[in-house]
Amino acid sequence: MFTNPPARPIVHQFPCLKDNYGFLLHDPSTGETACIDTPDPAVILGEASKLGWRITQIWNTHWHPDHAGGNAAIREATGCVIYGPRGEEDRIRSLDTCVEEGDVIRLGDVTARVLDTPGHTAGHVVYIVDAANLAFVGDTLFALGCGRLFEGTPAQMWTSLQKLRSLPGETLIYCAHEYTAANAAFALSVDPDNAELQAYASEIREQRSLGRPTVPTRLDREKNTNPFLRADDRRLQATAGQPGDEVGTFAEIRERKNRF
Ligand code: ZN
Ligand code: FE
């Protein structure tokens, strides 16, 4: 008896609001579709209907309105089930099922693993589809950047980013915002001699001048170029004036980015 392996999930990505991305994750074998965060319900519902996909789930990464603000409208239109961070249950009133690290979500034949990544918000979670090397990281990790520390400490965010850094290098990182060009300018300011970063930054300028997205990015590339994934790098520690101190280096670089 021979069984076909489940078809790989399809990701459909499209711009929302000023600089957010919307993502629909579709399981071709069962037709189930998850919407990762809900920045703009009208746009998201329109994209789903263009593709003939019915949204059956929402996966929230955190409570900010550009991530969970469209939950009610999308549930109203589709009857979907909403998953989101246990730590933000009181802030996202529309959650049906709370998730936290160790939980696994099923979308038809697709499974996603939840990681807790506090720092940007206190309860932020990310969703990892290991079988397809996909990571939906919300506002924790950006191409050449990371989220602002609104509710967490530098130590928490550095721990969260190290969890993401330990995923396989080929992992596609689906960040929630197109912030890459500004992030590249900052990254070059703290790591000007990094040849791989220089090449990446010029590619980004080229892509953006053509109006193309720089998301998703690949983790292996980020590991070599994103200053927020490299607080244990000796050269960056020296630049930050924090030799031997990963958290101190991370905190200093994050602080410099806030002022950049
Ligand atoms: Zn946010
Ligand atoms: Fe956001």
mmCIF file of C-alpha atoms and ligand atoms in Angstrom:
data_model
loop_
_atom_site.group_PDB
_atom_site.id
_atom_site.type_symbol
_atom_site.label_atom_id
_atom_site.label_comp_id
_atom_site.label_asym_id
_atom_site.label_seq_id
_atom_site.Cartn_x
_atom_site.Cartn_y
_atom_site.Cartn_z
ATOM 1 C CA MET A 1 0.000 0.000 0.000
ATOM 2 C CA PHE A 2 1.385 3.378 -1.000
ATOM 3 C CA THR A 3 0.385 6.686 0.549
ATOM 4 C CA ASN A 4 1.300 10.031 -0.911
ATOM 5 C CA PRO A 5 3.023 12.380 1.493
ATOM 6 C CA PRO A 6 0.845 15.371 2.366
ATOM 7 C CA ALA A 7 1.153 18.227 -0.119
ATOM 8 C CA ARG A 8 3.279 21.139 1.065
ATOM 9 C CA PRO A 9 1.402 24.134 2.401
ATOM 10 C CA ILE A 10 1.212 27.223 0.200
ATOM 11 C CA VAL A 11 1.889 30.714 1.567
ATOM 12 C CA HIS A 12 0.206 33.697 -0.062
ATOM 13 C CA GLN A 13 1.704 37.040 0.995
ATOM 14 C CA PHE A 14 0.363 40.521 0.276
ATOM 15 C CA PRO A 15 0.807 44.069 1.608
ATOM 16 C CA CYS A 16 -1.629 45.452 4.207
ATOM 17 C CA LEU A 17 -1.955 48.882 5.823
ATOM 18 C CA LYS A 18 1.150 51.057 5.501
ATOM 19 C CA ASP A 19 3.941 48.501 5.853
ATOM 20 C CA ASN A 20 2.403 45.262 7.210
ATOM 21 C CA TYR A 21 2.182 41.983 5.350
ATOM 22 C CA GLY A 22 -0.793 39.668 5.374
ATOM 23 C CA PHE A 23 -0.175 35.926 5.092
ATOM 24 C CA LEU A 24 -2.551 33.124 4.171
ATOM 25 C CA LEU A 25 -1.290 29.583 4.794
ATOM 26 C CA HIS A 26 -3.187 27.016 2.732
ATOM 27 C CA ASP A 27 -3.227 23.233 2.980
ATOM 28 C CA PRO A 28 -3.974 22.001 -0.550
ATOM 29 C CA SER A 29 -4.900 18.490 0.588
ATOM 30 C CA THR A 30 -7.801 19.565 2.824
ATOM 31 C CA GLY A 31 -8.446 23.140 1.657
ATOM 32 C CA GLU A 32 -8.010 24.542 5.165
ATOM 33 C CA THR A 33 -6.527 28.042 5.311
ATOM 34 C CA ALA A 34 -5.026 30.008 8.187
ATOM 35 C CA CYS A 35 -4.647 33.737 8.242
ATOM 36 C CA ILE A 36 -1.575 34.794 10.234
ATOM 37 C CA ASP A 37 -2.574 37.970 12.081
ATOM 38 C CA THR A 38 -5.338 40.249 10.830
ATOM 39 C CA PRO A 39 -3.932 43.678 9.869
ATOM 40 C CA ASP A 40 -6.652 44.546 7.343
ATOM 41 C CA PRO A 41 -9.729 42.287 7.241
ATOM 42 C CA ALA A 42 -11.110 43.684 3.966
ATOM 43 C CA VAL A 43 -7.845 43.089 2.114
ATOM 44 C CA ILE A 44 -7.363 39.649 3.691
ATOM 45 C CA LEU A 45 -10.892 38.482 2.854
ATOM 46 C CA GLY A 46 -10.484 39.835 -0.680
ATOM 47 C CA GLU A 47 -7.219 37.946 -1.239
ATOM 48 C CA ALA A 48 -8.744 34.716 0.116
ATOM 49 C CA SER A 49 -11.753 34.971 -2.154
ATOM 50 C CA LYS A 50 -9.587 35.757 -5.203
ATOM 51 C CA LEU A 51 -7.788 32.458 -4.580
ATOM 52 C CA GLY A 52 -10.977 30.568 -3.745
ATOM 53 C CA TRP A 53 -9.643 29.799 -0.262
ATOM 54 C CA ARG A 54 -11.928 29.730 2.776
ATOM 55 C CA ILE A 55 -10.253 31.023 5.941
ATOM 56 C CA THR A 56 -10.801 28.381 8.648
ATOM 57 C CA GLN A 57 -8.319 29.652 11.270
ATOM 58 C CA ILE A 58 -6.583 32.805 12.494
ATOM 59 C CA TRP A 59 -3.205 32.549 14.221
ATOM 60 C CA ASN A 60 -2.358 35.684 16.216
ATOM 61 C CA THR A 61 1.220 36.490 17.192
ATOM 62 C CA HIS A 62 0.394 39.355 19.609
ATOM 63 C CA TRP A 63 -2.307 41.793 20.632
ATOM 64 C CA HIS A 64 -1.288 44.964 18.735
ATOM 65 C CA PRO A 65 -4.145 46.306 16.595
ATOM 66 C CA ASP A 66 -2.207 45.853 13.344
ATOM 67 C CA HIS A 67 -2.039 42.120 14.214
ATOM 68 C CA ALA A 68 -5.310 41.245 15.962
ATOM 69 C CA GLY A 69 -7.547 44.192 15.063
ATOM 70 C CA GLY A 70 -9.275 42.357 12.201
ATOM 71 C CA ASN A 71 -10.090 39.172 14.131
ATOM 72 C CA ALA A 72 -13.770 39.891 14.723
ATOM 73 C CA ALA A 73 -14.489 40.940 11.142
ATOM 74 C CA ILE A 74 -12.810 37.863 9.670
ATOM 75 C CA ARG A 75 -14.549 35.489 12.091
ATOM 76 C CA GLU A 76 -17.852 37.188 11.328
ATOM 77 C CA ALA A 77 -17.308 36.638 7.599
ATOM 78 C CA THR A 78 -15.932 33.086 7.760
ATOM 79 C CA GLY A 79 -16.795 31.432 11.078
ATOM 80 C CA CYS A 80 -13.096 30.634 11.567
ATOM 81 C CA VAL A 81 -11.439 29.582 14.840
ATOM 82 C CA ILE A 82 -8.970 32.024 16.432
ATOM 83 C CA TYR A 83 -5.730 30.904 18.100
ATOM 84 C CA GLY A 84 -3.504 33.321 19.981
ATOM 85 C CA PRO A 85 -1.102 33.794 22.867
ATOM 86 C CA ARG A 86 -2.188 32.619 26.303
ATOM 87 C CA GLY A 87 -0.267 35.513 27.821
ATOM 88 C CA GLU A 88 -2.483 38.010 25.963
ATOM 89 C CA GLU A 89 -5.854 36.379 26.538
ATOM 90 C CA ASP A 90 -7.086 39.479 28.348
ATOM 91 C CA ARG A 91 -5.988 41.787 25.522
ATOM 92 C CA ILE A 92 -7.310 39.780 22.560
ATOM 93 C CA ARG A 93 -10.885 39.207 23.603
ATOM 94 C CA SER A 94 -11.735 37.281 20.443
ATOM 95 C CA LEU A 95 -9.455 34.250 21.092
ATOM 96 C CA ASP A 96 -11.115 30.822 20.948
ATOM 97 C CA THR A 97 -8.016 28.805 21.852
ATOM 98 C CA CYS A 98 -5.004 30.051 23.793
ATOM 99 C CA VAL A 99 -1.602 28.689 22.800
ATOM 100 C CA GLU A 100 1.833 28.729 24.359
ATOM 101 C CA GLU A 101 5.237 27.132 23.835
ATOM 102 C CA GLY A 102 4.958 23.383 23.340
ATOM 103 C CA ASP A 103 1.502 23.524 21.755
ATOM 104 C CA VAL A 104 0.967 22.197 18.253
ATOM 105 C CA ILE A 105 -1.767 23.520 15.956
ATOM 106 C CA ARG A 106 -3.258 21.445 13.136
ATOM 107 C CA LEU A 107 -4.369 23.006 9.893
ATOM 108 C CA GLY A 108 -5.585 20.009 7.893
ATOM 109 C CA ASP A 109 -2.424 17.985 7.245
ATOM 110 C CA VAL A 110 -0.138 20.874 8.269
ATOM 111 C CA THR A 111 1.148 21.184 11.827
ATOM 112 C CA ALA A 112 2.660 24.268 13.437
ATOM 113 C CA ARG A 113 4.598 24.455 16.657
ATOM 114 C CA VAL A 114 4.241 27.427 18.999
ATOM 115 C CA LEU A 115 7.216 29.190 20.595
ATOM 116 C CA ASP A 116 6.966 31.885 23.258
ATOM 117 C CA THR A 117 8.995 34.922 22.177
ATOM 118 C CA PRO A 118 8.373 37.689 24.733
ATOM 119 C CA GLY A 119 10.058 41.064 24.263
ATOM 120 C CA HIS A 120 8.048 43.136 21.777
ATOM 121 C CA THR A 121 4.958 42.285 23.834
ATOM 122 C CA ALA A 122 4.860 40.192 27.009
ATOM 123 C CA GLY A 123 2.962 37.268 25.480
ATOM 124 C CA HIS A 124 4.203 37.305 21.867
ATOM 125 C CA VAL A 125 4.236 33.875 20.188
ATOM 126 C CA VAL A 126 5.512 32.630 16.832
ATOM 127 C CA TYR A 127 4.361 29.705 14.680
ATOM 128 C CA ILE A 128 6.850 27.248 13.171
ATOM 129 C CA VAL A 129 5.882 24.840 10.370
ATOM 130 C CA ASP A 130 8.869 22.496 10.717
ATOM 131 C CA ALA A 131 7.979 20.201 7.814
ATOM 132 C CA ALA A 132 8.153 23.091 5.352
ATOM 133 C CA ASN A 133 10.750 25.253 7.168
ATOM 134 C CA LEU A 134 8.395 28.205 7.592
ATOM 135 C CA ALA A 135 8.381 30.595 10.557
ATOM 136 C CA PHE A 136 5.697 33.228 11.124
ATOM 137 C CA VAL A 137 7.483 35.525 13.527
ATOM 138 C CA GLY A 138 5.181 38.541 13.894
ATOM 139 C CA ASP A 139 7.106 41.497 15.310
ATOM 140 C CA THR A 140 9.847 39.483 17.048
ATOM 141 C CA LEU A 141 12.353 39.181 14.193
ATOM 142 C CA PHE A 142 12.555 41.348 11.079
ATOM 143 C CA ALA A 143 14.857 41.150 8.086
ATOM 144 C CA LEU A 144 17.997 42.826 9.524
ATOM 145 C CA GLY A 145 16.043 43.952 12.596
ATOM 146 C CA CYS A 146 13.930 42.982 15.573
ATOM 147 C CA GLY A 147 10.806 44.353 17.237
ATOM 148 C CA ARG A 148 10.887 47.257 19.655
ATOM 149 C CA LEU A 149 10.902 46.306 23.323
ATOM 150 C CA PHE A 150 7.513 47.660 24.368
ATOM 151 C CA GLU A 151 6.776 45.144 27.135
ATOM 152 C CA GLY A 152 9.905 43.075 27.617
ATOM 153 C CA THR A 153 13.508 43.342 28.729
ATOM 154 C CA PRO A 154 16.579 43.047 26.515
ATOM 155 C CA ALA A 155 17.372 39.715 28.214
ATOM 156 C CA GLN A 156 13.927 38.338 27.320
ATOM 157 C CA MET A 157 14.147 39.468 23.704
ATOM 158 C CA TRP A 158 17.674 38.108 23.308
ATOM 159 C CA THR A 159 16.449 34.723 24.604
ATOM 160 C CA SER A 160 13.497 34.850 22.192
ATOM 161 C CA LEU A 161 15.761 35.670 19.244
ATOM 162 C CA GLN A 162 18.146 32.850 20.175
ATOM 163 C CA LYS A 163 15.223 30.408 19.945
ATOM 164 C CA LEU A 164 14.592 31.574 16.392
ATOM 165 C CA ARG A 165 18.293 31.539 15.572
ATOM 166 C CA SER A 166 18.446 27.829 16.441
ATOM 167 C CA LEU A 167 15.981 26.871 13.683
ATOM 168 C CA PRO A 168 17.447 25.328 10.490
ATOM 169 C CA GLY A 169 19.307 27.794 8.264
ATOM 170 C CA GLU A 170 16.938 27.262 5.329
ATOM 171 C CA THR A 171 13.947 28.416 7.396
ATOM 172 C CA LEU A 172 11.935 31.114 5.642
ATOM 173 C CA ILE A 173 11.230 33.965 8.035
ATOM 174 C CA TYR A 174 7.854 35.599 7.438
ATOM 175 C CA CYS A 175 8.121 38.919 9.306
ATOM 176 C CA ALA A 176 5.044 41.080 9.714
ATOM 177 C CA HIS A 177 6.487 44.350 8.362
ATOM 178 C CA GLU A 178 8.487 45.667 5.417
ATOM 179 C CA TYR A 179 11.092 47.513 7.499
ATOM 180 C CA THR A 180 14.116 46.071 5.749
ATOM 181 C CA ALA A 181 15.564 49.129 3.980
ATOM 182 C CA ALA A 182 15.687 51.196 7.191
ATOM 183 C CA ASN A 183 16.996 48.182 9.107
ATOM 184 C CA ALA A 184 19.779 47.718 6.556
ATOM 185 C CA ALA A 185 20.947 51.310 6.958
ATOM 186 C CA PHE A 186 21.147 50.824 10.710
ATOM 187 C CA ALA A 187 22.854 47.414 10.459
ATOM 188 C CA LEU A 188 25.576 48.938 8.252
ATOM 189 C CA SER A 189 26.119 51.674 10.858
ATOM 190 C CA VAL A 190 27.074 49.131 13.541
ATOM 191 C CA ASP A 191 28.681 46.508 11.284
ATOM 192 C CA PRO A 192 30.180 48.436 8.345
ATOM 193 C CA ASP A 193 32.892 45.898 7.446
ATOM 194 C CA ASN A 194 30.572 42.893 7.060
ATOM 195 C CA ALA A 195 30.844 41.978 3.357
ATOM 196 C CA GLU A 196 27.767 39.731 3.382
ATOM 197 C CA LEU A 197 25.752 42.551 4.945
ATOM 198 C CA GLN A 198 26.999 45.006 2.314
ATOM 199 C CA ALA A 199 25.904 42.659 -0.480
ATOM 200 C CA TYR A 200 22.540 42.023 1.204
ATOM 201 C CA ALA A 201 21.967 45.769 1.699
ATOM 202 C CA SER A 202 22.570 46.540 -1.962
ATOM 203 C CA GLU A 203 20.220 43.730 -2.974
ATOM 204 C CA ILE A 204 17.583 45.220 -0.653
ATOM 205 C CA ARG A 205 17.974 48.673 -2.213
ATOM 206 C CA GLU A 206 17.539 47.099 -5.646
ATOM 207 C CA GLN A 207 14.457 45.086 -4.618
ATOM 208 C CA ARG A 208 12.787 48.044 -2.941
ATOM 209 C CA SER A 209 13.477 50.359 -5.887
ATOM 210 C CA LEU A 210 11.554 47.833 -8.007
ATOM 211 C CA GLY A 211 8.763 47.782 -5.410
ATOM 212 C CA ARG A 212 9.425 44.139 -4.515
ATOM 213 C CA PRO A 213 9.061 42.677 -1.018
ATOM 214 C CA THR A 214 12.164 41.658 0.954
ATOM 215 C CA VAL A 215 10.049 39.267 3.033
ATOM 216 C CA PRO A 216 10.386 36.344 3.533
ATOM 217 C CA THR A 217 14.063 36.289 4.393
ATOM 218 C CA ARG A 218 16.173 33.181 5.051
ATOM 219 C CA LEU A 219 17.464 32.486 8.521
ATOM 220 C CA ASP A 220 21.001 31.538 7.458
ATOM 221 C CA ARG A 221 21.424 34.944 5.847
ATOM 222 C CA GLU A 222 20.012 36.749 8.884
ATOM 223 C CA LYS A 223 22.374 34.842 11.182
ATOM 224 C CA ASN A 224 25.334 36.359 9.324
ATOM 225 C CA THR A 225 24.011 39.877 8.869
ATOM 226 C CA ASN A 226 21.297 40.809 11.393
ATOM 227 C CA PRO A 227 22.979 42.615 14.318
ATOM 228 C CA PHE A 228 20.136 41.598 16.653
ATOM 229 C CA LEU A 229 20.941 37.911 16.115
ATOM 230 C CA ARG A 230 24.645 38.454 16.776
ATOM 231 C CA ALA A 231 24.947 39.960 20.242
ATOM 232 C CA ASP A 232 27.453 37.192 21.005
ATOM 233 C CA ASP A 233 29.708 38.283 18.124
ATOM 234 C CA ARG A 234 32.993 39.686 19.477
ATOM 235 C CA ARG A 235 33.230 42.453 16.923
ATOM 236 C CA LEU A 236 29.707 43.689 17.642
ATOM 237 C CA GLN A 237 30.346 43.457 21.375
ATOM 238 C CA ALA A 238 33.387 45.686 20.903
ATOM 239 C CA THR A 239 31.371 48.170 18.829
ATOM 240 C CA ALA A 240 28.719 48.255 21.556
ATOM 241 C CA GLY A 241 31.381 48.775 24.238
ATOM 242 C CA GLN A 242 30.138 45.612 25.980
ATOM 243 C CA PRO A 243 32.897 42.993 25.541
ATOM 244 C CA GLY A 244 31.825 39.553 26.753
ATOM 245 C CA ASP A 245 28.275 40.712 27.531
ATOM 246 C CA GLU A 246 25.598 39.370 25.160
ATOM 247 C CA VAL A 247 22.617 40.979 26.865
ATOM 248 C CA GLY A 248 24.485 44.264 27.305
ATOM 249 C CA THR A 249 25.436 44.241 23.630
ATOM 250 C CA PHE A 250 21.883 43.439 22.559
ATOM 251 C CA ALA A 251 20.497 46.204 24.809
ATOM 252 C CA GLU A 252 22.991 48.765 23.513
ATOM 253 C CA ILE A 253 22.354 47.938 19.847
ATOM 254 C CA ARG A 254 18.579 48.026 20.355
ATOM 255 C CA GLU A 255 18.951 51.389 22.105
ATOM 256 C CA ARG A 256 21.044 52.775 19.245
ATOM 257 C CA LYS A 257 18.428 51.617 16.750
ATOM 258 C CA ASN A 258 15.733 53.484 18.702
ATOM 259 C CA ARG A 259 17.751 56.680 18.273
ATOM 260 C CA PHE A 260 18.928 56.018 14.703
HETATM 261 ZN ZN ZN B 1 3.518 44.867 17.139
HETATM 262 FE FE FE B 2 3.241 45.238 14.001
#
